[in-house]
CSV table of C-alpha atoms and ligand atoms in Angstrom, one decimal:
chain,number,residue,atom,x,y,z
A,6,MET,CA,0.0,0.0,0.0
A,7,VAL,CA,1.2,3.5,-0.7
A,8,ASN,CA,-0.8,5.6,1.7
A,9,SER,CA,2.0,8.1,2.4
A,10,ILE,CA,3.1,8.8,-1.2
A,11,ASP,CA,2.4,12.3,-2.2
A,12,SER,CA,1.8,11.8,-5.9
A,13,MET,CA,-0.7,9.0,-5.0
A,14,GLU,CA,-2.5,11.3,-2.6
A,15,ARG,CA,-2.7,14.0,-5.3
A,16,LEU,CA,-4.1,11.6,-7.9
A,17,ARG,CA,-6.7,10.5,-5.3
A,18,ASP,CA,-7.6,14.0,-4.4
A,19,GLU,CA,-8.3,14.8,-8.0
A,20,LEU,CA,-10.4,11.6,-8.3
A,21,ASN,CA,-12.3,12.0,-5.0
A,22,SER,CA,-13.2,15.6,-5.7
A,23,PHE,CA,-14.2,15.0,-9.3
A,24,PRO,CA,-16.0,16.8,-11.0
A,25,GLN,CA,-15.1,19.7,-8.7
A,26,ASN,CA,-11.4,18.8,-8.9
A,27,GLU,CA,-8.6,21.3,-8.9
A,28,SER,CA,-7.3,20.7,-12.4
A,29,ILE,CA,-10.8,21.1,-13.9
A,30,LYS,CA,-11.4,24.3,-12.0
A,31,LYS,CA,-8.1,25.7,-13.2
A,32,TRP,CA,-8.8,24.7,-16.8
A,33,LYS,CA,-12.2,26.5,-16.7
A,34,ASP,CA,-10.7,29.6,-14.9
A,35,GLN,CA,-8.4,30.0,-17.9
A,36,GLY,CA,-11.5,30.3,-20.0
A,37,GLU,CA,-10.9,26.9,-21.8
A,38,LYS,CA,-13.6,24.5,-22.9
A,39,ILE,CA,-14.2,21.0,-21.5
A,40,ILE,CA,-15.9,18.1,-23.4
A,41,GLY,CA,-17.3,15.2,-21.5
A,42,TRP,CA,-17.1,11.8,-23.3
A,43,VAL,CA,-18.9,8.5,-22.7
A,44,CYS,CA,-17.5,5.3,-23.9
A,45,ASN,CA,-13.9,4.2,-24.6
A,46,TYR,CA,-14.5,4.5,-28.3
A,47,VAL,CA,-14.5,8.3,-28.2
A,48,PRO,CA,-11.0,9.4,-29.4
A,49,GLU,CA,-9.7,11.8,-26.8
A,50,GLU,CA,-6.8,12.8,-29.2
A,51,ILE,CA,-9.2,14.7,-31.6
A,52,ILE,CA,-10.8,16.6,-28.6
A,53,TYR,CA,-7.3,17.5,-27.4
A,54,ALA,CA,-6.2,18.6,-30.8
A,55,ALA,CA,-9.2,20.9,-31.0
A,56,GLY,CA,-7.9,22.6,-27.8
A,57,PHE,CA,-10.5,21.2,-25.5
A,58,LEU,CA,-10.0,19.1,-22.4
A,59,PRO,CA,-11.6,15.6,-22.7
A,60,ILE,CA,-13.0,14.2,-19.4
A,61,ARG,CA,-14.9,11.0,-18.9
A,62,ILE,CA,-18.4,11.2,-17.6
A,63,ILE,CA,-18.8,8.8,-14.7
A,64,GLY,CA,-21.8,7.8,-12.7
A,65,HIS,CA,-22.9,7.9,-9.1
A,66,GLU,CA,-21.3,6.6,-5.9
A,67,GLY,CA,-24.7,5.7,-4.4
A,68,VAL,CA,-28.4,5.5,-5.3
A,69,ILE,CA,-29.4,6.3,-8.8
A,70,SER,CA,-32.0,8.9,-8.3
A,71,ARG,CA,-33.1,11.1,-11.1
A,72,GLY,CA,-31.8,8.9,-13.9
A,73,ASP,CA,-34.8,6.6,-13.4
A,74,ASP,CA,-37.1,9.5,-14.2
A,75,TYR,CA,-36.1,9.2,-17.9
A,76,LEU,CA,-34.4,5.9,-18.4
A,77,GLN,CA,-36.3,2.7,-17.6
A,78,SER,CA,-35.0,1.0,-14.4
A,79,ASN,CA,-34.1,-2.2,-16.3
A,80,MET,CA,-31.3,-0.4,-18.2
A,81,CYS,CA,-27.6,-0.2,-17.7
A,82,PRO,CA,-27.1,1.1,-14.1
A,83,TYR,CA,-23.8,2.8,-15.0
A,84,LEU,CA,-25.5,4.9,-17.7
A,85,ARG,CA,-28.5,5.7,-15.4
A,86,GLY,CA,-26.0,6.9,-12.8
A,87,CYS,CA,-24.4,9.1,-15.4
A,88,LEU,CA,-27.7,10.6,-16.4
A,89,SER,CA,-28.5,11.2,-12.7
A,90,GLN,CA,-25.3,13.2,-12.3
A,91,GLY,CA,-26.2,15.2,-15.3
A,92,LEU,CA,-29.7,15.9,-14.1
A,93,GLU,CA,-28.4,16.9,-10.7
A,94,LYS,CA,-26.2,19.5,-12.5
A,95,LYS,CA,-22.9,18.0,-11.5
A,96,TYR,CA,-21.7,18.3,-15.1
A,97,ASP,CA,-22.9,21.9,-15.7
A,98,PHE,CA,-19.4,23.0,-16.4
A,99,LEU,CA,-19.2,21.0,-19.6
A,100,ASP,CA,-19.2,22.8,-22.9
A,101,GLY,CA,-20.3,19.7,-24.7
A,102,ILE,CA,-20.5,15.9,-24.8
A,103,ILE,CA,-19.4,13.2,-27.2
A,104,VAL,CA,-20.9,9.7,-27.0
A,105,ALA,CA,-19.8,6.8,-29.1
A,106,HIS,CA,-22.6,4.6,-30.5
A,107,THR,CA,-21.5,1.2,-29.2
A,108,CYS,CA,-24.4,-0.4,-27.2
A,109,ASP,CA,-28.0,0.7,-27.6
A,110,ALA,CA,-28.1,1.8,-23.9
A,111,VAL,CA,-25.4,4.4,-24.5
A,112,CYS,CA,-27.4,5.9,-27.3
A,113,ARG,CA,-30.4,6.3,-24.9
A,114,LEU,CA,-28.1,8.1,-22.5
A,115,TYR,CA,-27.1,10.4,-25.4
A,116,ASP,CA,-30.8,11.2,-26.3
A,117,ASN,CA,-31.8,11.9,-22.8
A,118,TRP,CA,-28.7,14.0,-22.0
A,119,ARG,CA,-29.2,16.1,-25.0
A,120,ILE,CA,-32.9,16.7,-24.3
A,121,TYR,CA,-33.2,16.9,-20.5
A,122,VAL,CA,-29.7,17.8,-19.3
A,123,GLY,CA,-28.8,19.9,-22.2
A,124,ALA,CA,-25.3,20.8,-23.5
A,125,PRO,CA,-24.1,23.6,-25.7
A,126,TYR,CA,-22.7,20.9,-28.0
A,127,SER,CA,-23.5,17.3,-28.4
A,128,TYR,CA,-22.2,14.7,-30.8
A,129,LEU,CA,-23.0,11.0,-31.4
A,130,LEU,CA,-20.1,9.2,-33.0
A,131,ASP,CA,-21.0,6.2,-34.9
A,132,HIS,CA,-18.7,3.3,-34.3
A,133,PRO,CA,-18.5,0.1,-36.5
A,134,HIS,CA,-19.1,-3.1,-34.6
A,135,LYS,CA,-17.0,-5.3,-36.9
A,136,ILE,CA,-13.6,-4.9,-38.3
A,137,SER,CA,-13.1,-5.1,-42.0
A,138,ASP,CA,-11.7,-2.9,-44.8
A,139,SER,CA,-15.0,-1.3,-45.4
A,140,SER,CA,-15.7,-0.6,-41.7
A,141,GLN,CA,-12.2,0.9,-41.4
A,142,LEU,CA,-13.0,3.3,-44.2
A,143,TYR,CA,-16.4,4.0,-42.7
A,144,HIS,CA,-14.8,4.7,-39.3
A,145,TYR,CA,-12.2,7.0,-40.9
A,146,ARG,CA,-15.1,9.0,-42.5
A,147,GLN,CA,-16.8,9.3,-39.1
A,148,LEU,CA,-13.6,10.6,-37.5
A,149,GLU,CA,-13.3,13.2,-40.3
A,150,LYS,CA,-16.9,14.3,-39.5
A,151,LEU,CA,-16.1,14.5,-35.8
A,152,LYS,CA,-13.0,16.5,-36.6
A,153,LYS,CA,-15.0,19.0,-38.7
A,154,SER,CA,-17.6,19.3,-36.1
A,155,LEU,CA,-15.0,20.1,-33.4
A,156,GLU,CA,-13.3,22.6,-35.8
A,157,ASP,CA,-16.7,24.4,-36.1
A,158,LEU,CA,-17.0,24.5,-32.3
A,159,SER,CA,-13.5,25.9,-31.7
A,160,GLY,CA,-13.4,28.1,-34.8
A,161,GLN,CA,-10.0,26.7,-35.7
A,162,GLU,CA,-8.6,24.1,-38.0
A,163,ILE,CA,-7.3,20.9,-36.3
A,164,THR,CA,-3.9,20.6,-38.0
A,165,GLU,CA,-1.9,17.5,-38.5
A,166,ALA,CA,0.7,18.9,-36.0
A,167,SER,CA,-1.9,19.3,-33.3
A,168,LEU,CA,-3.1,15.8,-33.9
A,169,VAL,CA,0.4,14.5,-33.6
A,170,GLU,CA,0.9,16.4,-30.4
A,171,ALA,CA,-2.3,15.1,-28.9
A,172,ILE,CA,-1.3,11.5,-29.9
A,173,ASP,CA,2.0,11.9,-28.2
A,174,ILE,CA,0.6,13.1,-24.9
A,175,CYS,CA,-2.1,10.4,-24.8
A,176,ASN,CA,0.4,7.7,-25.8
A,177,GLU,CA,2.7,8.9,-23.0
A,178,ASN,CA,-0.1,8.6,-20.6
A,179,ARG,CA,-0.8,5.0,-21.8
A,180,MET,CA,2.8,4.1,-21.6
A,181,LEU,CA,3.1,5.4,-18.0
A,182,LEU,CA,-0.1,3.6,-16.9
A,183,LYS,CA,1.3,0.4,-18.5
A,184,GLN,CA,4.6,0.7,-16.7
A,185,ILE,CA,2.8,1.1,-13.4
A,186,HIS,CA,0.4,-1.7,-14.2
A,187,ARG,CA,3.2,-4.1,-15.1
A,188,LEU,CA,4.6,-3.8,-11.6
A,189,MET,CA,1.5,-5.8,-10.6
A,190,ALA,CA,2.9,-8.9,-12.4
A,191,GLY,CA,5.7,-9.4,-9.9
A,192,ASP,CA,5.6,-10.9,-6.5
A,193,ASN,CA,4.6,-8.5,-3.7
A,194,PRO,CA,3.3,-5.8,-6.1
A,195,PRO,CA,3.7,-2.2,-4.7
A,196,LEU,CA,0.1,-1.3,-5.2
A,197,SER,CA,-3.3,-2.8,-4.3
A,198,GLY,CA,-5.9,-3.4,-7.0
A,199,VAL,CA,-7.9,-0.5,-5.5
A,200,GLU,CA,-4.9,1.9,-5.9
A,201,VAL,CA,-4.3,0.8,-9.5
A,202,SER,CA,-8.0,1.3,-10.3
A,203,ASP,CA,-7.8,4.8,-8.8
A,204,ILE,CA,-4.7,5.7,-10.7
A,205,ILE,CA,-6.2,4.6,-14.0
A,206,ARG,CA,-9.5,6.5,-13.4
A,207,SER,CA,-7.6,9.6,-12.4
A,208,SER,CA,-6.1,9.7,-15.9
A,209,MET,CA,-9.6,10.1,-17.4
A,210,ILE,CA,-10.6,13.1,-15.4
A,211,MET,CA,-7.6,15.5,-15.5
A,212,PRO,CA,-5.4,17.1,-18.1
A,213,LYS,CA,-3.0,14.4,-19.4
A,214,ASP,CA,0.2,16.5,-19.1
A,215,GLN,CA,-0.5,17.0,-15.4
A,216,ASN,CA,-1.5,13.4,-14.9
A,217,ASN,CA,1.7,12.3,-16.7
A,218,LEU,CA,3.8,14.3,-14.3
A,219,LEU,CA,2.1,12.7,-11.3
A,220,LEU,CA,2.5,9.2,-12.8
A,221,LYS,CA,6.2,9.8,-13.4
A,222,GLU,CA,6.6,10.9,-9.7
A,223,LEU,CA,4.7,7.9,-8.6
A,224,LEU,CA,6.8,5.5,-10.6
A,225,ALA,CA,9.9,6.9,-9.1
A,226,GLU,CA,8.5,6.5,-5.6
A,227,LEU,CA,7.1,3.0,-5.7
A,228,VAL,CA,8.9,0.2,-4.0
A,229,PRO,CA,7.8,-3.5,-3.7
A,230,ARG,CA,5.8,-4.3,-0.6
A,231,LYS,CA,7.4,-6.4,2.1
A,232,SER,CA,6.7,-10.1,1.3
A,233,SER,CA,3.8,-11.5,3.1
A,234,SER,CA,4.0,-15.0,4.5
A,235,ASN,CA,0.5,-15.7,3.2
A,236,PRO,CA,-0.2,-13.7,0.1
A,237,GLY,CA,-3.8,-13.9,-1.1
A,238,PRO,CA,-4.8,-15.5,-4.4
A,239,ARG,CA,-4.0,-13.4,-7.5
A,240,LEU,CA,-7.2,-12.4,-9.3
A,241,MET,CA,-8.3,-10.8,-12.5
A,242,ILE,CA,-11.6,-9.0,-12.9
A,243,SER,CA,-13.0,-9.1,-16.4
A,244,GLY,CA,-16.1,-7.3,-17.6
A,245,SER,CA,-17.7,-4.0,-18.3
A,246,ILE,CA,-17.2,-0.7,-16.5
A,247,MET,CA,-16.7,0.3,-12.8
A,248,ASP,CA,-16.9,4.0,-12.1
A,249,ASN,CA,-15.5,3.4,-8.6
A,250,ALA,CA,-13.3,0.8,-6.9
A,251,ALA,CA,-15.9,-0.4,-4.3
A,252,PHE,CA,-16.1,-3.9,-5.7
A,253,ILE,CA,-12.3,-4.3,-6.0
A,254,ARG,CA,-12.0,-3.1,-2.4
A,255,LEU,CA,-14.5,-5.8,-1.3
A,256,VAL,CA,-12.6,-8.5,-3.1
A,257,GLU,CA,-9.3,-7.4,-1.6
A,258,GLU,CA,-10.9,-7.2,1.9
A,259,CYS,CA,-11.8,-10.8,1.5
A,260,GLY,CA,-8.1,-11.6,1.1
A,261,ALA,CA,-7.3,-11.6,-2.6
A,262,GLU,CA,-4.9,-9.5,-4.6
A,263,VAL,CA,-6.5,-8.0,-7.7
A,264,VAL,CA,-3.4,-8.0,-9.9
A,265,THR,CA,-5.0,-7.2,-13.2
A,266,ASP,CA,-8.3,-6.6,-15.0
A,267,ASP,CA,-10.0,-6.6,-18.4
A,268,LEU,CA,-12.4,-3.7,-17.7
A,269,CYS,CA,-13.5,-0.7,-19.7
A,270,SER,CA,-12.4,1.5,-16.8
A,271,GLY,CA,-9.2,-0.5,-16.4
A,272,THR,CA,-6.6,-1.9,-18.7
A,273,ARG,CA,-8.8,-1.7,-21.8
A,274,TYR,CA,-8.7,2.1,-21.5
A,275,PHE,CA,-4.9,2.4,-22.0
A,276,TRP,CA,-3.4,-0.9,-23.2
A,277,ASP,CA,-3.2,0.0,-26.9
A,278,SER,CA,-1.3,3.0,-28.2
A,279,VAL,CA,-1.7,4.9,-31.5
A,280,GLU,CA,1.0,3.9,-34.0
A,281,ASN,CA,2.0,7.4,-34.9
A,282,ASN,CA,3.7,6.6,-38.2
A,283,GLN,CA,1.2,7.7,-40.8
A,284,ASN,CA,-1.7,10.2,-41.4
A,285,PRO,CA,-2.5,10.9,-37.8
A,286,LEU,CA,-6.3,10.7,-38.2
A,287,ALA,CA,-5.9,7.3,-39.8
A,288,ALA,CA,-3.6,6.2,-37.1
A,289,ILE,CA,-6.1,7.2,-34.4
A,290,GLY,CA,-8.8,5.4,-36.3
A,291,LEU,CA,-6.8,2.2,-36.4
A,292,ARG,CA,-6.1,2.3,-32.7
A,293,TYR,CA,-9.8,2.7,-31.8
A,294,LEU,CA,-11.0,0.1,-34.2
A,295,ASN,CA,-8.4,-2.5,-33.3
A,296,MET,CA,-7.9,-2.0,-29.5
A,297,VAL,CA,-8.8,-4.7,-27.1
A,298,PRO,CA,-12.5,-4.9,-27.8
A,299,CYS,CA,-15.5,-4.3,-25.6
A,300,ALA,CA,-18.2,-6.9,-25.7
A,301,CYS,CA,-20.1,-4.6,-28.1
A,302,MET,CA,-17.6,-5.6,-30.8
A,303,GLU,CA,-17.7,-8.7,-32.9
A,304,PRO,CA,-16.0,-11.1,-32.8
A,305,PRO,CA,-15.1,-11.3,-29.1
A,306,PHE,CA,-12.1,-13.6,-29.6
A,307,PRO,CA,-9.3,-10.9,-29.5
A,308,ARG,CA,-10.6,-10.0,-26.0
A,309,PHE,CA,-10.6,-13.7,-24.9
A,310,GLU,CA,-7.0,-14.0,-26.1
A,311,TYR,CA,-6.1,-10.8,-24.3
A,312,VAL,CA,-7.6,-12.3,-21.1
A,313,PHE,CA,-5.5,-15.5,-21.5
A,314,ASN,CA,-2.3,-13.5,-22.1
A,315,MET,CA,-3.0,-11.4,-19.0
A,316,ILE,CA,-3.7,-14.6,-16.9
A,317,GLU,CA,-0.3,-15.9,-17.9
A,318,GLU,CA,1.7,-12.7,-17.6
A,319,TYR,CA,0.2,-11.8,-14.2
A,320,ARG,CA,0.1,-15.4,-12.9
A,321,VAL,CA,-3.6,-15.2,-12.2
A,322,ASP,CA,-5.2,-17.9,-9.9
A,323,GLY,CA,-8.8,-17.1,-10.7
A,324,VAL,CA,-11.0,-14.8,-12.7
A,325,ILE,CA,-14.1,-12.9,-11.6
A,326,LEU,CA,-16.5,-12.2,-14.5
A,327,TYR,CA,-18.1,-8.9,-13.5
A,328,GLY,CA,-21.3,-7.8,-15.2
A,329,LEU,CA,-23.6,-4.9,-14.6
A,330,MET,CA,-27.3,-5.9,-14.4
A,331,PHE,CA,-29.2,-5.5,-17.6
A,332,CYS,CA,-26.0,-5.4,-19.7
A,333,ASP,CA,-26.9,-8.0,-22.3
A,334,THR,CA,-23.7,-7.5,-24.3
A,335,PHE,CA,-21.4,-8.7,-21.5
A,336,GLN,CA,-23.8,-11.3,-20.2
A,337,TYR,CA,-23.9,-12.8,-23.7
A,338,ASP,CA,-20.0,-12.9,-23.9
A,339,PHE,CA,-19.7,-14.4,-20.5
A,340,VAL,CA,-21.1,-17.7,-21.7
A,341,GLY,CA,-18.3,-18.3,-24.2
A,342,GLN,CA,-15.7,-16.7,-22.0
A,343,ARG,CA,-16.6,-18.9,-19.0
A,344,LYS,CA,-16.5,-22.0,-21.1
A,345,ARG,CA,-13.1,-21.2,-22.5
A,346,LEU,CA,-11.7,-20.4,-19.0
A,347,GLU,CA,-13.1,-23.6,-17.5
A,348,GLU,CA,-11.7,-25.7,-20.4
A,349,LYS,CA,-8.2,-24.4,-19.3
A,350,ASN,CA,-9.1,-25.2,-15.6
A,351,ILE,CA,-9.0,-21.6,-14.6
A,352,PRO,CA,-11.5,-21.1,-11.7
A,353,VAL,CA,-14.3,-18.6,-12.5
A,354,LEU,CA,-16.8,-16.7,-10.4
A,355,GLU,CA,-19.5,-14.8,-12.2
A,356,VAL,CA,-21.2,-11.9,-10.5
A,357,GLU,CA,-23.9,-9.5,-11.6
A,358,LEU,CA,-24.2,-6.2,-9.9
A,359,GLU,CA,-27.1,-3.7,-9.8
A,360,HIS,CA,-24.4,-1.0,-9.3
A,361,PRO,CA,-20.6,-1.1,-8.8
A,362,SER,CA,-21.0,0.2,-5.2
A,363,LEU,CA,-24.4,-1.1,-4.0
A,364,GLY,CA,-25.5,-4.4,-2.5
A,365,LEU,CA,-21.9,-5.6,-2.2
A,366,GLY,CA,-22.5,-7.1,1.3
A,367,GLN,CA,-24.5,-9.9,-0.2
A,368,LEU,CA,-21.6,-10.9,-2.4
A,369,LYS,CA,-19.1,-11.2,0.4
A,370,THR,CA,-19.9,-14.8,1.2
A,371,ARG,CA,-19.7,-15.9,-2.5
A,372,ILE,CA,-16.3,-14.2,-2.9
A,373,GLN,CA,-15.0,-15.8,0.3
A,374,ALA,CA,-16.1,-19.2,-0.8
A,375,PHE,CA,-14.5,-18.7,-4.2
A,376,LEU,CA,-11.2,-17.7,-2.6
A,377,GLU,CA,-11.2,-20.7,-0.3
A,378,MET,CA,-11.5,-22.9,-3.4
A,379,LEU,CA,-8.4,-21.4,-5.0
B,19,SF4,S1,-18.4,-1.1,-21.6
B,19,SF4,FE1,-18.1,-0.9,-23.8
B,19,SF4,S2,-19.9,0.3,-24.6
B,19,SF4,FE2,-19.8,0.6,-22.4
B,19,SF4,S3,-18.6,2.4,-22.1
B,19,SF4,FE3,-17.2,0.8,-22.0
B,19,SF4,S4,-16.4,0.5,-24.1
B,19,SF4,FE4,-18.3,1.7,-24.2
B,20,SF4,S1,-22.1,-1.8,-19.2
B,20,SF4,FE1,-23.2,-2.8,-20.9
B,20,SF4,S2,-25.1,-1.6,-21.2
B,20,SF4,FE2,-23.7,-0.4,-19.9
B,20,SF4,S3,-22.5,0.9,-21.3
B,20,SF4,FE3,-21.3,-0.9,-21.1
B,20,SF4,S4,-22.0,-2.4,-22.7
B,20,SF4,FE4,-23.5,-0.7,-22.5
């Protein structure tokens, strides 16, 4: 654990005070614009290149209140949580939102946000669900349209040089997150799974240059923990999105070490970089089309392969398949994923949560039983 490390504390301060965090306030005080994004398939590089700060819209720590006024209660709790926050005016500082069309639920968030929360600028980015030559071209055309739309908003051209600069800063952030994350592969990792989750999520809600500085400081300060005579089982959590670390905390309180993940709010956010060796917009397109896929993408096999590689590299003893209630896309994938894991004798626990931080007490016994089995 790194409770006394200054850079970790500062990253946590930013995260815990979000969306009223210091770096967002400073950005706004300078008269600059902020664009909120929903879904990993929104290319932050293009938002940066337009001169705006991209920040991820995340949901609620507790009860989903007003989101249920407009979205039916059997819809993705994460998105209902995001809408609640919007309706409660927590995101009033945004100058616009960009949402990627991946699952249907995310499009309903977009519709409702646009109508009931309101934003000076809103954009729905269509994203292909399959990878082929034609979908690659289609995706590139969608990115050109997004670029044009952001140019209209800023009143300035997005140049190749600004795209390259944005790619570099985002790639540096990914590289630093990866370096920190790789420390979890060793014995006695210097961080807990909760800390790693906090670090990753901090990178989504503050300017990348400032986040990069703190990550570099953190890397210099981290040292392996003292070896424990009885280290807990090493776990991976695979699934959709967590907008807080409450579930990971519960798993670690039960005695496990969460050494890696396959989550939209975890490693899938930063694992793949943009190959900056060609037309920068095309390079961005290739990264977002070919990155470790969400369950919304077809086929799911690259993600299954990614999970197996992670299991090997991080010496994982068991996998928790984590799904949010009413998320058909992940529930559908879990059937094939579970079968493949069990065929390789990798123990699996499947959990379905109403919300990443609610009703966790009921799961404790199941997690403890799973850990005893490992
Ligand atoms: S889980 Fe998939 S669809 Fe949902 S926000 Fe993450 S990448 Fe987008
Ligand atoms: S958790 Fe499922 S329903 Fe919610 S945004 Fe992700 S894929 Fe869509």
